[in-house]
Amino acid sequence: MKRARWVAWLRMLAGLGILVALVWHLGSQVFLDGLRRIDAATLAAALAIGVLTTVCSAWRWCLVARGLGLRLPLGRAVADYYRALFLNAALPGGVLGDVHRAVHHGRSSGALGRGVRAVALERTAGQVVLLVTGAVVLLVRPSPVLAPVTRFLASPAVALSVAAAGLLVAVVAVRLRRRRGASRAERALRTVLAEARQGLLARGVWPGVALSSVAVLAGYLGMFVLAARVAGVTAPAAELVPLVVLALLAMALPLNVGGWGPREGVAAWAFGAAGLGAAQGLTTAVIYGVLAFAASLPGAAVLLARVSPLPVERPATASPLPGTADGPHRTAGTGIIRQRAARVPSAPAGGPYPASRVHAERGEPS
């Protein structure tokens, strides 16, 4: 537990370090300039794009959950996804909202493990589509940033890392096929692989997952291009797409503070390498961060509605009847206290009550 906390703190410090380095080299005026350029029309456009991406992401989550045998209505998925986006943007780490979404759905459905794995598979599907699209865009579309990226990917260190990862996967696959009595870790791995086939690669699942992931990525690209236009970047959209893809890939790095950090650093580097200016790249990333946070604000309303539900009217409990020993009787409508009548002793069973005894009890002369 302590080790996990230390790792989380180191990730946040790394994100803060990137932001501090950017402010040191480019100045704080870049951040302020990005905030001043945002107007109401830009925020409205960001909210509209956010509706598209959130609904498509929630639909993808529903498909994966149903593939794993979990019930998840689309309306509830949209509300939970909005809440997760808001928590991701408002809290450090950038993943706490997804963790809460996974645990909440798993517990409510009675299958915590499958609920957590459904969210993990849903997020993995989005990242795979982003990686494939980014690779295609960087290879097809010529860009000044392609040369350093290609040199990095073709470096011996990256090649050895990829080869080692492939060898490890092959060894694990062979061991899983040969061994009959698998250990607990191997059984867990088999379960994850089987659920990945059911939740992502099943015939009735993968077309919708692919379509929704492409729509979500298109929304992210559109919001980044909108941020670039607000920042004053006049380059064609086709020239901006490779730079935006790199910034989106950087957001997947677990070294951020509510999504801030690597995105701004990569955007500043990519825009500078493309000849558009590092300051323009940083301003674009800052505007995108603000727009993404604005698009997640409906999640705050969902969070407040779930935390503070409206009071439920309850039927009134029975109260003492007027005129009882609990208090004086008030006349209906006027509220005037009415004195209780004097108790008159009842007549004995043998005949009428003597009048002389009544006067004696009242203290009156007979």
XYZ file of C-alpha atoms in Angstrom:
366
model
C 0.000 0.000 0.000
C 2.775 2.426 0.899
C 4.611 1.569 -2.307
C 1.518 2.354 -4.391
C 1.206 5.730 -2.668
C 4.847 6.522 -3.364
C 4.395 5.614 -7.030
C 1.310 7.839 -7.277
C 3.170 10.748 -5.695
C 6.122 10.278 -8.052
C 3.804 10.333 -11.055
C 2.191 13.565 -9.898
C 5.576 15.125 -9.199
C 6.707 14.161 -12.709
C 3.684 15.908 -14.192
C 4.273 18.983 -12.064
C 7.925 18.952 -13.096
C 6.950 19.073 -16.767
C 4.630 22.014 -16.168
C 7.259 23.874 -14.139
C 9.836 23.323 -16.883
C 7.440 24.692 -19.506
C 6.700 27.785 -17.428
C 10.434 28.259 -16.843
C 11.277 28.165 -20.563
C 8.172 29.748 -22.125
C 6.837 31.921 -19.301
C 3.509 31.996 -17.529
C 2.084 34.455 -20.060
C 1.429 31.541 -22.408
C -0.974 29.976 -19.909
C -2.737 33.273 -19.245
C -3.035 34.026 -22.959
C -4.701 30.668 -23.527
C -7.244 31.308 -20.768
C -8.105 34.800 -22.081
C -8.893 33.489 -25.557
C -11.714 31.205 -24.407
C -15.224 32.630 -24.872
C -18.782 31.393 -24.422
C -19.103 30.104 -27.992
C -15.949 28.006 -27.553
C -17.250 26.528 -24.305
C -20.581 25.683 -25.953
C -18.769 23.910 -28.790
C -16.680 21.978 -26.265
C -19.825 20.870 -24.409
C -21.371 19.672 -27.691
C -18.260 17.693 -28.605
C -18.181 16.328 -25.071
C -21.722 14.988 -25.431
C -20.696 13.103 -28.591
C -17.549 11.582 -27.114
C -19.165 10.705 -23.779
C -22.199 8.995 -25.293
C -20.001 7.004 -27.685
C -17.641 6.038 -24.860
C -20.573 4.948 -22.698
C -21.953 2.895 -25.595
C -18.571 1.171 -25.955
C -18.606 0.408 -22.227
C -22.108 -1.074 -22.520
C -21.011 -3.347 -25.370
C -17.987 -4.619 -23.449
C -19.981 -5.126 -20.232
C -22.730 -7.026 -22.021
C -20.118 -9.170 -23.744
C -18.942 -10.177 -20.261
C -22.493 -10.939 -19.153
C -23.083 -7.765 -17.120
C -26.199 -5.628 -17.389
C -25.526 -1.936 -18.051
C -28.242 0.377 -19.459
C -27.008 3.158 -21.735
C -28.539 5.962 -19.657
C -26.814 4.822 -16.494
C -23.563 4.291 -18.412
C -23.648 7.876 -19.748
C -24.222 9.311 -16.257
C -21.459 7.188 -14.698
C -19.075 8.031 -17.535
C -19.670 11.765 -17.091
C -18.990 11.422 -13.376
C -15.774 9.504 -14.089
C -14.597 12.150 -16.575
C -15.153 14.902 -14.027
C -13.285 13.015 -11.304
C -10.433 12.255 -13.727
C -10.119 15.947 -14.556
C -10.557 17.264 -11.011
C -8.402 14.793 -9.075
C -4.686 14.037 -9.405
C -3.632 10.981 -11.366
C -6.258 11.214 -14.097
C -7.643 7.685 -13.501
C -9.483 7.851 -10.168
C -12.789 8.429 -11.925
C -12.370 5.262 -13.977
C -11.463 3.323 -10.836
C -14.611 4.557 -9.112
C -16.696 3.731 -12.193
C -15.318 0.186 -12.335
C -15.785 -0.548 -8.634
C -19.259 0.991 -8.499
C -20.541 -0.984 -11.477
C -18.885 -4.186 -10.291
C -20.447 -3.988 -6.837
C -23.887 -3.010 -8.106
C -23.887 -5.894 -10.588
C -22.655 -8.416 -8.026
C -19.468 -9.202 -9.966
C -16.698 -6.867 -8.848
C -13.935 -8.571 -10.813
C -15.802 -8.583 -14.098
C -16.928 -4.995 -13.562
C -13.334 -3.850 -13.112
C -12.149 -5.860 -16.117
C -14.961 -4.442 -18.258
C -13.726 -0.898 -17.642
C -10.107 -1.965 -18.247
C -11.040 -3.592 -21.562
C -13.118 -0.576 -22.594
C -10.232 1.795 -21.951
C -7.803 -0.569 -23.676
C -9.958 -0.610 -26.801
C -9.812 3.174 -27.003
C -6.044 3.222 -26.550
C -5.535 0.532 -29.219
C -7.572 2.511 -31.752
C -5.583 5.640 -30.871
C -2.259 3.825 -31.292
C -3.244 2.286 -34.639
C -4.642 5.573 -35.953
C -1.594 7.479 -34.749
C 0.777 5.043 -36.445
C -1.159 5.265 -39.711
C -1.332 9.068 -39.618
C 2.367 9.477 -38.831
C 3.363 7.070 -41.597
C 0.984 8.350 -44.293
C 0.954 12.068 -43.608
C 4.397 13.692 -44.018
C 5.269 15.928 -41.102
C 8.443 17.560 -39.775
C 7.954 15.687 -36.486
C 7.972 12.315 -38.264
C 11.750 12.187 -38.642
C 12.637 12.383 -34.917
C 9.767 10.028 -34.046
C 10.975 7.523 -36.627
C 14.527 7.749 -35.332
C 13.300 7.136 -31.803
C 11.171 4.142 -32.803
C 14.029 2.703 -34.843
C 16.549 3.125 -32.063
C 18.216 -0.027 -30.678
C 16.686 0.485 -27.238
C 13.115 0.536 -28.568
C 13.796 -2.404 -30.881
C 15.232 -4.484 -28.034
C 12.306 -3.581 -25.764
C 9.753 -4.623 -28.368
C 11.636 -7.875 -29.054
C 11.843 -8.676 -25.335
C 8.130 -8.002 -24.872
C 7.258 -10.220 -27.820
C 9.481 -13.012 -26.533
C 7.900 -12.790 -23.090
C 4.401 -13.025 -24.542
C 5.405 -16.036 -26.653
C 6.934 -17.837 -23.651
C 3.844 -17.229 -21.520
C 1.576 -18.497 -24.318
C 3.626 -21.688 -24.728
C 3.600 -22.363 -20.976
C -0.141 -21.878 -20.807
C -0.654 -24.430 -23.573
C 1.706 -27.076 -22.177
C 0.923 -26.998 -18.487
C -2.235 -28.644 -17.234
C -2.059 -27.680 -13.591
C -1.818 -23.915 -13.974
C -0.942 -21.668 -11.093
C -3.233 -18.962 -9.782
C -1.561 -16.250 -11.872
C -1.812 -18.346 -15.013
C -5.487 -19.062 -14.372
C -6.087 -15.364 -13.889
C -4.290 -14.621 -17.165
C -6.390 -17.196 -18.955
C -9.523 -15.627 -17.530
C -8.464 -12.179 -18.718
C -7.687 -13.473 -22.220
C -10.988 -15.330 -22.416
C -12.911 -12.248 -21.276
C -11.007 -10.105 -23.785
C -12.249 -12.392 -26.548
C -15.805 -12.179 -25.199
C -15.833 -8.466 -24.420
C -13.909 -7.126 -27.422
C -13.574 -9.699 -30.191
C -16.991 -11.380 -30.182
C -18.962 -11.147 -33.401
C -21.670 -8.915 -32.000
C -19.290 -6.712 -30.004
C -16.203 -5.695 -31.974
C -17.969 -3.712 -34.778
C -19.673 -1.444 -32.255
C -16.510 -1.136 -30.164
C -14.481 -0.144 -33.231
C -17.103 2.320 -34.474
C -17.538 3.994 -31.103
C -13.763 4.215 -30.588
C -13.297 5.896 -33.969
C -16.088 8.368 -33.141
C -14.512 9.161 -29.763
C -11.107 9.715 -31.361
C -12.660 11.977 -33.986
C -14.214 14.046 -31.195
C -10.873 14.386 -29.413
C -9.166 15.450 -32.627
C -11.928 17.954 -33.347
C -11.632 19.517 -29.895
C -7.848 19.795 -30.234
C -8.182 21.468 -33.642
C -10.767 23.827 -32.120
C -8.282 24.681 -29.372
C -5.598 25.365 -31.997
C -7.893 27.736 -33.864
C -8.753 29.572 -30.648
C -5.022 29.830 -29.914
C -4.522 31.562 -33.260
C -2.931 28.689 -35.210
C -3.785 29.120 -38.920
C -2.097 25.984 -40.268
C -4.325 23.569 -42.236
C -6.101 20.866 -40.264
C -4.251 18.153 -42.194
C -0.983 19.590 -40.913
C -2.263 19.761 -37.342
C -3.568 16.181 -37.136
C -0.138 14.490 -36.711
C 0.766 16.971 -33.969
C -2.553 16.438 -32.230
C -2.146 12.658 -32.394
C 1.205 12.918 -30.626
C -0.323 15.083 -27.897
C -3.176 12.612 -27.424
C -0.727 9.718 -27.204
C 1.161 11.631 -24.515
C -2.039 11.860 -22.462
C -1.923 8.080 -22.021
C 1.296 8.375 -20.009
C 0.599 7.949 -16.258
C 2.637 11.056 -15.414
C 0.056 13.789 -15.092
C -1.915 15.912 -12.689
C -5.555 15.680 -13.731
C -4.403 15.155 -17.333
C -1.903 18.046 -17.295
C 1.797 17.514 -17.890
C 2.957 15.284 -20.766
C 0.256 16.643 -23.083
C 1.544 20.191 -22.764
C 5.176 19.116 -23.076
C 4.645 17.048 -26.230
C 2.404 19.701 -27.784
C 5.044 22.390 -27.233
C 7.759 20.137 -28.703
C 5.670 18.990 -31.693
C 4.478 22.483 -32.637
C 8.021 23.783 -32.292
C 9.422 20.986 -34.483
C 6.734 21.696 -37.104
C 7.721 25.371 -37.252
C 4.544 26.635 -35.594
C 6.210 27.719 -32.371
C 6.467 25.997 -29.032
C 4.437 28.776 -27.395
C 1.564 28.137 -29.813
C 1.680 24.456 -28.990
C 1.581 25.112 -25.259
C -1.284 27.599 -25.639
C -3.218 25.057 -27.698
C -2.696 22.362 -25.078
C -3.775 24.712 -22.268
C -6.961 25.646 -24.125
C -7.652 21.985 -24.829
C -7.258 21.168 -21.138
C -9.748 23.884 -20.165
C -12.224 22.780 -22.836
C -11.938 19.147 -21.780
C -12.634 20.140 -18.176
C -15.636 22.216 -19.285
C -16.948 19.251 -21.285
C -16.801 17.104 -18.142
C -18.774 19.537 -15.952
C -22.086 17.656 -16.380
C -20.350 14.954 -14.365
C -20.269 17.328 -11.393
C -24.061 17.561 -11.534
C -24.275 13.757 -11.634
C -21.920 13.521 -8.673
C -23.940 16.007 -6.610
C -27.208 14.297 -7.504
C -25.837 10.923 -6.410
C -24.215 12.221 -3.209
C -27.098 14.469 -2.072
C -30.357 12.877 -3.218
C -33.590 14.805 -2.927
C -35.503 14.217 0.328
C -38.208 11.587 0.022
C -41.630 12.489 1.380
C -42.708 10.154 4.163
C -46.256 9.664 5.460
C -47.014 11.549 8.640
C -46.908 9.489 11.813
C -49.911 9.254 14.077
C -50.051 12.172 16.526
C -51.963 12.403 19.796
C -55.578 13.319 19.363
C -56.605 16.815 20.432
C -57.740 17.118 23.954
C -55.722 14.236 25.339
C -53.307 14.329 28.247
C -50.406 15.312 25.915
C -51.549 18.886 25.687
C -54.468 21.336 25.489
C -56.857 21.148 22.596
C -56.768 23.983 20.067
C -59.801 24.849 18.054
C -59.292 24.103 14.368
C -58.710 27.202 12.268
C -58.436 29.685 15.177
C -55.824 28.074 17.385
C -57.710 29.210 20.553
C -57.082 26.934 23.508
C -60.257 25.334 24.662
C -60.470 24.175 28.302
C -61.297 20.584 28.884
C -64.711 19.933 30.411
C -64.880 18.987 34.089
C -65.152 15.304 34.705
C -68.585 14.367 35.935
C -68.744 11.123 37.899
C -70.973 8.557 36.363
C -74.010 7.253 38.171
C -73.667 4.059 40.099
C -75.186 0.926 38.755
C -77.969 0.957 41.337
C -79.637 4.245 40.314
C -79.157 7.950 39.633
C -76.292 9.821 41.161
C -77.447 11.831 44.227
C -77.538 15.570 43.541
C -76.357 16.370 47.077
C -73.161 14.401 46.537
C -72.484 16.235 43.283
C -72.751 19.579 45.087
C -70.495 18.339 47.872
C -67.799 17.256 45.453
C -67.922 20.644 43.671
C -67.738 22.513 46.966
C -71.148 24.105 46.489
C -73.858 24.379 49.127
C -76.560 21.829 48.654
